[in-house]
Short mmCIF file of C-alpha atoms and ligand atoms in Angstrom, two decimals:
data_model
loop_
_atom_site.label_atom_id
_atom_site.label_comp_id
_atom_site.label_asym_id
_atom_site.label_seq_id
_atom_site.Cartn_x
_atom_site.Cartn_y
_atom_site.Cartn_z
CA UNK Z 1282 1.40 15.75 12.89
CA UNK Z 1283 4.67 17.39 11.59
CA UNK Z 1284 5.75 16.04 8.54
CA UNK Z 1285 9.15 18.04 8.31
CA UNK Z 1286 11.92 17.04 8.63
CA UNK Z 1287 11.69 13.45 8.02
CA UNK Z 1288 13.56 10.12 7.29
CA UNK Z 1289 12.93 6.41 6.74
CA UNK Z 1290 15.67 3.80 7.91
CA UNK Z 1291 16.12 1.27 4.96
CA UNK Z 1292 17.06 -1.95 6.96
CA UNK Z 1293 17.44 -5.90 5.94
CA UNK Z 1294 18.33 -8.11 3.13
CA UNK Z 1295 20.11 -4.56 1.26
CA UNK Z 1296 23.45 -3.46 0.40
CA UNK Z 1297 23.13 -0.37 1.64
CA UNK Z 1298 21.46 -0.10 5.43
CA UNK Z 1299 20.98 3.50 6.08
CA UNK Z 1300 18.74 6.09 7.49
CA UNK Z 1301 17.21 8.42 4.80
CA UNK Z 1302 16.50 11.88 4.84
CA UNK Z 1303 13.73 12.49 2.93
CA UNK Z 1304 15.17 15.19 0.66
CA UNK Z 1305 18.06 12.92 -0.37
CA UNK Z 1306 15.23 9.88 -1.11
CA UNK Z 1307 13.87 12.54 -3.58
CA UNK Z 1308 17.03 14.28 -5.06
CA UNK Z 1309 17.06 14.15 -8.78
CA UNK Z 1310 14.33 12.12 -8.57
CA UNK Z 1311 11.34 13.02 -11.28
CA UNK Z 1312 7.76 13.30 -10.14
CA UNK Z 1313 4.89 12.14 -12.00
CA UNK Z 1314 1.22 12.58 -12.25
CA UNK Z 1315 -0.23 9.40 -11.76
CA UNK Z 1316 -4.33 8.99 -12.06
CA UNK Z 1317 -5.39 5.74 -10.11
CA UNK Z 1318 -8.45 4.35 -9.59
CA UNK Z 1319 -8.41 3.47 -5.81
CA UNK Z 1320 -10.59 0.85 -4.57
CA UNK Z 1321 -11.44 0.47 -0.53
CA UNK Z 1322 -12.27 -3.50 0.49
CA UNK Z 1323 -15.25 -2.07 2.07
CA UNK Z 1324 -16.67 -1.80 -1.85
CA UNK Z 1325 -16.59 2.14 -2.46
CA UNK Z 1326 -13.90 3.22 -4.93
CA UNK Z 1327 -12.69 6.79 -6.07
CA UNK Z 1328 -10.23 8.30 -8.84
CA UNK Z 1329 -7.23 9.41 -7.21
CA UNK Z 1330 -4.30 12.11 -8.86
CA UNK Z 1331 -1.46 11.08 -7.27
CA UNK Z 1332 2.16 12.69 -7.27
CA UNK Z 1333 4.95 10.75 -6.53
CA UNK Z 1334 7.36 8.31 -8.35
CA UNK Z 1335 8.00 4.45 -9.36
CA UNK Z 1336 8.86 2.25 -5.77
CA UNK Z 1337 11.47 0.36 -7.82
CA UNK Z 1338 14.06 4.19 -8.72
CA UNK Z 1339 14.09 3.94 -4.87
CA UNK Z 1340 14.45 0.00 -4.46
CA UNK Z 1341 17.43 0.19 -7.20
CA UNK Z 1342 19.22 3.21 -4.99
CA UNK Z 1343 19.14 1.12 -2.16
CA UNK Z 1344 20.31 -2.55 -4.10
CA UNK Z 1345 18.28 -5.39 -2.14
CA UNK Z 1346 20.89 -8.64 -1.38
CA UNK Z 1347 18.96 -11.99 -3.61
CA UNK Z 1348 17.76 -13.03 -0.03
CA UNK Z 1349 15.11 -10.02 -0.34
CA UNK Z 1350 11.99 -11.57 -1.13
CA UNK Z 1351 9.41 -8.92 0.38
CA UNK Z 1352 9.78 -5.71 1.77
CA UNK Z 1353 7.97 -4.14 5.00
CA UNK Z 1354 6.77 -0.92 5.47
CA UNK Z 1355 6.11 0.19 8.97
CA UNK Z 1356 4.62 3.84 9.84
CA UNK Z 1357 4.93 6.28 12.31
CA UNK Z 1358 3.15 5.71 15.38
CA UNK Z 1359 4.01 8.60 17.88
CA UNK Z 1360 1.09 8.94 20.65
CA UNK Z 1361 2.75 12.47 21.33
CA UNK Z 1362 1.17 12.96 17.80
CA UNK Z 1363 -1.28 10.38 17.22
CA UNK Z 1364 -3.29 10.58 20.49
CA UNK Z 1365 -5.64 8.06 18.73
CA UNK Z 1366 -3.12 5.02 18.56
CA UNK Z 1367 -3.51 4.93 22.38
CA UNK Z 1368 -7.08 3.17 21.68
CA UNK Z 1369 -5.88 0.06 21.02
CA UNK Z 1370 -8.05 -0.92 17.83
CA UNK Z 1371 -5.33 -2.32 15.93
CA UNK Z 1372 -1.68 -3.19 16.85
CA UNK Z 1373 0.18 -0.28 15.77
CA UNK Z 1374 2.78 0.80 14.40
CA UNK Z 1375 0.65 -0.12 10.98
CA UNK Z 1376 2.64 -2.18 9.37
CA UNK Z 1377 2.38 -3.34 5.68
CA UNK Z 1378 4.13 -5.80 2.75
CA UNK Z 1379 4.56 -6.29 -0.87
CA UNK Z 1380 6.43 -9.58 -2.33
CA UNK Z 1381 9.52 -8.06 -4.33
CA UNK Z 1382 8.20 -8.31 -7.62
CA UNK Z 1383 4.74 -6.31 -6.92
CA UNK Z 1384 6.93 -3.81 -5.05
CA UNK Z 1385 9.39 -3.59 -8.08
CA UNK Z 1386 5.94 -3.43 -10.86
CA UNK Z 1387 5.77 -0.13 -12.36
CA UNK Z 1388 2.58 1.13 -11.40
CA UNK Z 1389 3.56 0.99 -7.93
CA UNK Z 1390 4.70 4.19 -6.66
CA UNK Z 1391 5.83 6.45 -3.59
CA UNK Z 1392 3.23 9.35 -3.04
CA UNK Z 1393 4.63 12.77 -1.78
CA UNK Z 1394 1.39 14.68 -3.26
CA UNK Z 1395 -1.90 14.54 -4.32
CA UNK Z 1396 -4.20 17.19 -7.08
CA UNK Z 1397 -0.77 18.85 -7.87
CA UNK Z 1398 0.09 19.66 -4.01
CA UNK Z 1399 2.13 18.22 -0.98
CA UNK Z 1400 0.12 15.46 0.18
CA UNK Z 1401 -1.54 16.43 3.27
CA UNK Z 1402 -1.19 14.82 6.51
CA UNK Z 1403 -4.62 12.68 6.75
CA UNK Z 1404 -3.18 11.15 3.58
CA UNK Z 1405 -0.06 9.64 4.96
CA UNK Z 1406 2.12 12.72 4.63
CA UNK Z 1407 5.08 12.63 3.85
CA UNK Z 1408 5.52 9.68 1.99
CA UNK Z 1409 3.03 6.85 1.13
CA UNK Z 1410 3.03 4.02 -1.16
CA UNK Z 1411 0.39 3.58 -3.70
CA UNK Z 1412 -0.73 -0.06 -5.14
CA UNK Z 1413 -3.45 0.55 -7.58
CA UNK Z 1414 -4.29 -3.19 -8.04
CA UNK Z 1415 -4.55 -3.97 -4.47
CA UNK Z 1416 -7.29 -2.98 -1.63
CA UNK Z 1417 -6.24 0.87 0.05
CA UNK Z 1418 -5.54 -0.89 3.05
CA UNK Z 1419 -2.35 -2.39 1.65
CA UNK Z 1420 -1.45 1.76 0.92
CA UNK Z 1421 0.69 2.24 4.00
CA UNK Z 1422 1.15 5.90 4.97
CA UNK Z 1423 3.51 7.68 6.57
CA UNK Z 1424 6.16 5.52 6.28
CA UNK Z 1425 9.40 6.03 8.46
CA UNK Z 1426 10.76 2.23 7.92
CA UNK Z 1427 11.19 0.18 4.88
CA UNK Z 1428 13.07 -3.07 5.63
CA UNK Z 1429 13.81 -5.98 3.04
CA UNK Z 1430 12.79 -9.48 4.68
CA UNK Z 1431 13.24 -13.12 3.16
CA UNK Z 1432 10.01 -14.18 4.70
CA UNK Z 1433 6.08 -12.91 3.97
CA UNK Z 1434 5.59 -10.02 6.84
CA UNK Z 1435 2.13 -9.87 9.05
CA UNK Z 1436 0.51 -6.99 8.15
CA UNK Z 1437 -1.48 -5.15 10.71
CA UNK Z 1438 -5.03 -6.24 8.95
CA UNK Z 1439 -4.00 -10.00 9.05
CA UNK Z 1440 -2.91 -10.00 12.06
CA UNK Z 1441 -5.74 -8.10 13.40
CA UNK Z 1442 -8.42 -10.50 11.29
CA UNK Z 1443 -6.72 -12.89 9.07
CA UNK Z 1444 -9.91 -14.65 8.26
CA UNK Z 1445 -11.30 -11.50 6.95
CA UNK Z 1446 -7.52 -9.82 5.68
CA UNK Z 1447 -4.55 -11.72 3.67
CA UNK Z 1448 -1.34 -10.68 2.34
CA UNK Z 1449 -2.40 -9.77 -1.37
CA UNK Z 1450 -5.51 -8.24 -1.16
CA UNK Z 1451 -6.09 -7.80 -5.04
CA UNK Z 1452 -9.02 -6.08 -5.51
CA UNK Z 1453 -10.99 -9.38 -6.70
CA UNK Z 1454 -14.78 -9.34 -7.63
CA UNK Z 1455 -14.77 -13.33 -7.35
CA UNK Z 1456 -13.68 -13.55 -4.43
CA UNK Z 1457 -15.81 -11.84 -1.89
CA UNK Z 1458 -15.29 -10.43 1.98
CA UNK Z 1459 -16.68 -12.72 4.52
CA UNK Z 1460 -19.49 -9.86 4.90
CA UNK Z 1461 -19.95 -8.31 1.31
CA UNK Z 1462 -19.72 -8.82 -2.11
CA UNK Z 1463 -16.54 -7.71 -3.76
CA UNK Z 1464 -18.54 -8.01 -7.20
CA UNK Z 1465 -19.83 -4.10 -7.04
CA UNK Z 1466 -18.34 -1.45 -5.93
CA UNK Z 1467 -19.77 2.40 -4.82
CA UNK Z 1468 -18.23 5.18 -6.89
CA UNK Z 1469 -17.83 8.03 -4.91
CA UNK Z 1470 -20.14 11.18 -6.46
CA UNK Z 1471 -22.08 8.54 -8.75
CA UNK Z 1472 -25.46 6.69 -7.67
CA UNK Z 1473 -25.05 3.56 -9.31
CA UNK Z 1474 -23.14 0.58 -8.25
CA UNK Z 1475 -20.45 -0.25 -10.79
CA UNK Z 1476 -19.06 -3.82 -11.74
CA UNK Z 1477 -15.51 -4.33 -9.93
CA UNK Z 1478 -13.14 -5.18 -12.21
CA UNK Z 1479 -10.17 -7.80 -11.57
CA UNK Z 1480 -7.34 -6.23 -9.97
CA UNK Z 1481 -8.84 -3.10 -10.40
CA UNK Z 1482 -8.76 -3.23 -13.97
CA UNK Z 1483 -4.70 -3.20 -14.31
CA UNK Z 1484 -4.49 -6.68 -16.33
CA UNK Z 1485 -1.00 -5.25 -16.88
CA UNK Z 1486 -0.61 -7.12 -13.33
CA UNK Z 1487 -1.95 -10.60 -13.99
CA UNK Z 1488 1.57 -12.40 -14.84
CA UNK Z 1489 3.00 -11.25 -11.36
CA UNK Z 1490 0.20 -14.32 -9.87
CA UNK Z 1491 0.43 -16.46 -12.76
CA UNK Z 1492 -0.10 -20.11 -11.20
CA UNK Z 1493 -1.53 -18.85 -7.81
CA UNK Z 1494 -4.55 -19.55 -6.07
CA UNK Z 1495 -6.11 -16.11 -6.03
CA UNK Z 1496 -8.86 -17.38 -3.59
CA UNK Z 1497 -6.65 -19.22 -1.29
CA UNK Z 1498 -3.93 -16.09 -1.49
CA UNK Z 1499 -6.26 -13.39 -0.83
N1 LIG L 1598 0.19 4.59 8.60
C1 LIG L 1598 -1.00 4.07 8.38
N2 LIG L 1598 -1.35 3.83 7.11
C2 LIG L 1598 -2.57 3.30 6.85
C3 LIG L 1598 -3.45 2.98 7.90
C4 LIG L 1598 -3.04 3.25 9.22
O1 LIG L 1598 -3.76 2.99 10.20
N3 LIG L 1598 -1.82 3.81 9.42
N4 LIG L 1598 -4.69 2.43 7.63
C5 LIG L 1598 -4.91 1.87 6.29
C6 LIG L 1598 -6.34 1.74 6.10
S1 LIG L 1598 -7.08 0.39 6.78
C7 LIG L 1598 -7.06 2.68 5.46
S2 LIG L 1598 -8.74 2.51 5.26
C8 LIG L 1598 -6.43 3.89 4.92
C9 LIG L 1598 -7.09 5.07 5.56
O2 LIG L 1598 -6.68 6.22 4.92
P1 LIG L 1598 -7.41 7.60 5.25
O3 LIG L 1598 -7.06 7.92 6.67
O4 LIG L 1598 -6.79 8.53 4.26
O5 LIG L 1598 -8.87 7.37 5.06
O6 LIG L 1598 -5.03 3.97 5.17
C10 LIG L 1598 -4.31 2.75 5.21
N5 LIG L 1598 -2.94 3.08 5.54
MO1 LIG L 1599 -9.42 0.60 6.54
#
């Protein structure tokens, strides 16, 4: 997959529709080292040193209209690339969401790089978004379009399995995956299950679902 050159078209509820070239999406923009905890739905978790910087610099550059109330990622999908997307096991392009105010929280970020270095292709190069709260899945990769939508989007997992995948997808240890426990999680390189901790243990996150059904909005 060739990462270089690339560009994501900003589309929808936003002042400014345009396509970006990734240079110009990072131009005077600072990078940080974030270190997430990163925790898969299928219950094994790892400690992840990301590079990249806060979602919301970007959101502000591109000024969402007050009709934006959740914002779409969708990722490349080029079978001249990607001979695997030709085995239909999900719908692609991969598509995934965040309501405006998760998107806009801090501690979510746009990854360029990973341990210090470019982020390699297997994990979403160029660009990926990082939720630290939520399941990996939600971590779309690759992204070449973000686009600013009044209504909730499908993402690829709910639409694939909505019974088993919702919208949030807050790491939750109460409420539990139709076919495991979300109480424990594997820590990769240790041999003892750990306790999962809710949303991943960023409380800093809790207000953003104040008044919501966590096990009904899953
Ligand atoms: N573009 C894109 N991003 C994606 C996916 C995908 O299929 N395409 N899958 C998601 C899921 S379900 C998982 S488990 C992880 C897989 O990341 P990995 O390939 O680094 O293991 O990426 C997430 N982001
Ligand atoms: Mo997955």
């Amino acid at each position: 997959m060739k990462p270089a050159p690339w560009s994501v078209a900003v589309e929808g509820e936003v002042a400014k529709p345009a396509v970006w070239h990734l240079e110009d999406i990072l131009k005077g923009q600072t990078l940080e080292d974030r270190i997430y905890r990163h925790r898969c739905v299928e219950a094994w978790s790892m400690v992840i040193p990301w590079v990249g910087f806060p979602l919301a610099d970007f959101i502000k550059k591109v000024q969402p209209t007050a009709k934006a109330k959740f914002i779409e990622f969708t990722t490349l999908a080029d079978a001249g690339q990607m001979p695997g997307i030709r085995f239909p096991s999900l719908r692609w392009p991969y598509v995934e969401g965040l309501r405006m105010d998760e998107a806009m929280h801090p501690l979510t970020i746009l990854v360029v790089g990973l341990y210090g270095e470019v982020l390699p292709n297997q994990d979403g190069a160029p660009l990926r978004v990082a939720v630290p709260w939520k399941y990996g899945f939600k971590h779309a990769k690759s992204i070449v379009k973000i686009r600013f939508v009044e209504k909730q989007p499908l993402n690829t997992w709910q639409d694939a399995n909505a019974y088993y995948y919702g919208f949030y997808a807050n790491v939750n240890p109460e409420v539990d995956h139709p076919r495991w426990t979300q109480s424990r999680e594997r820590r990769i390189g240790e041999l003892l299950r750990r306790k999962t901790t809710m949303f991943n243990g960023y409380p800093e996150v809790a207000s953003l679902y104040a008044g919501m059904d966590l096990r009904k909005f899953y």
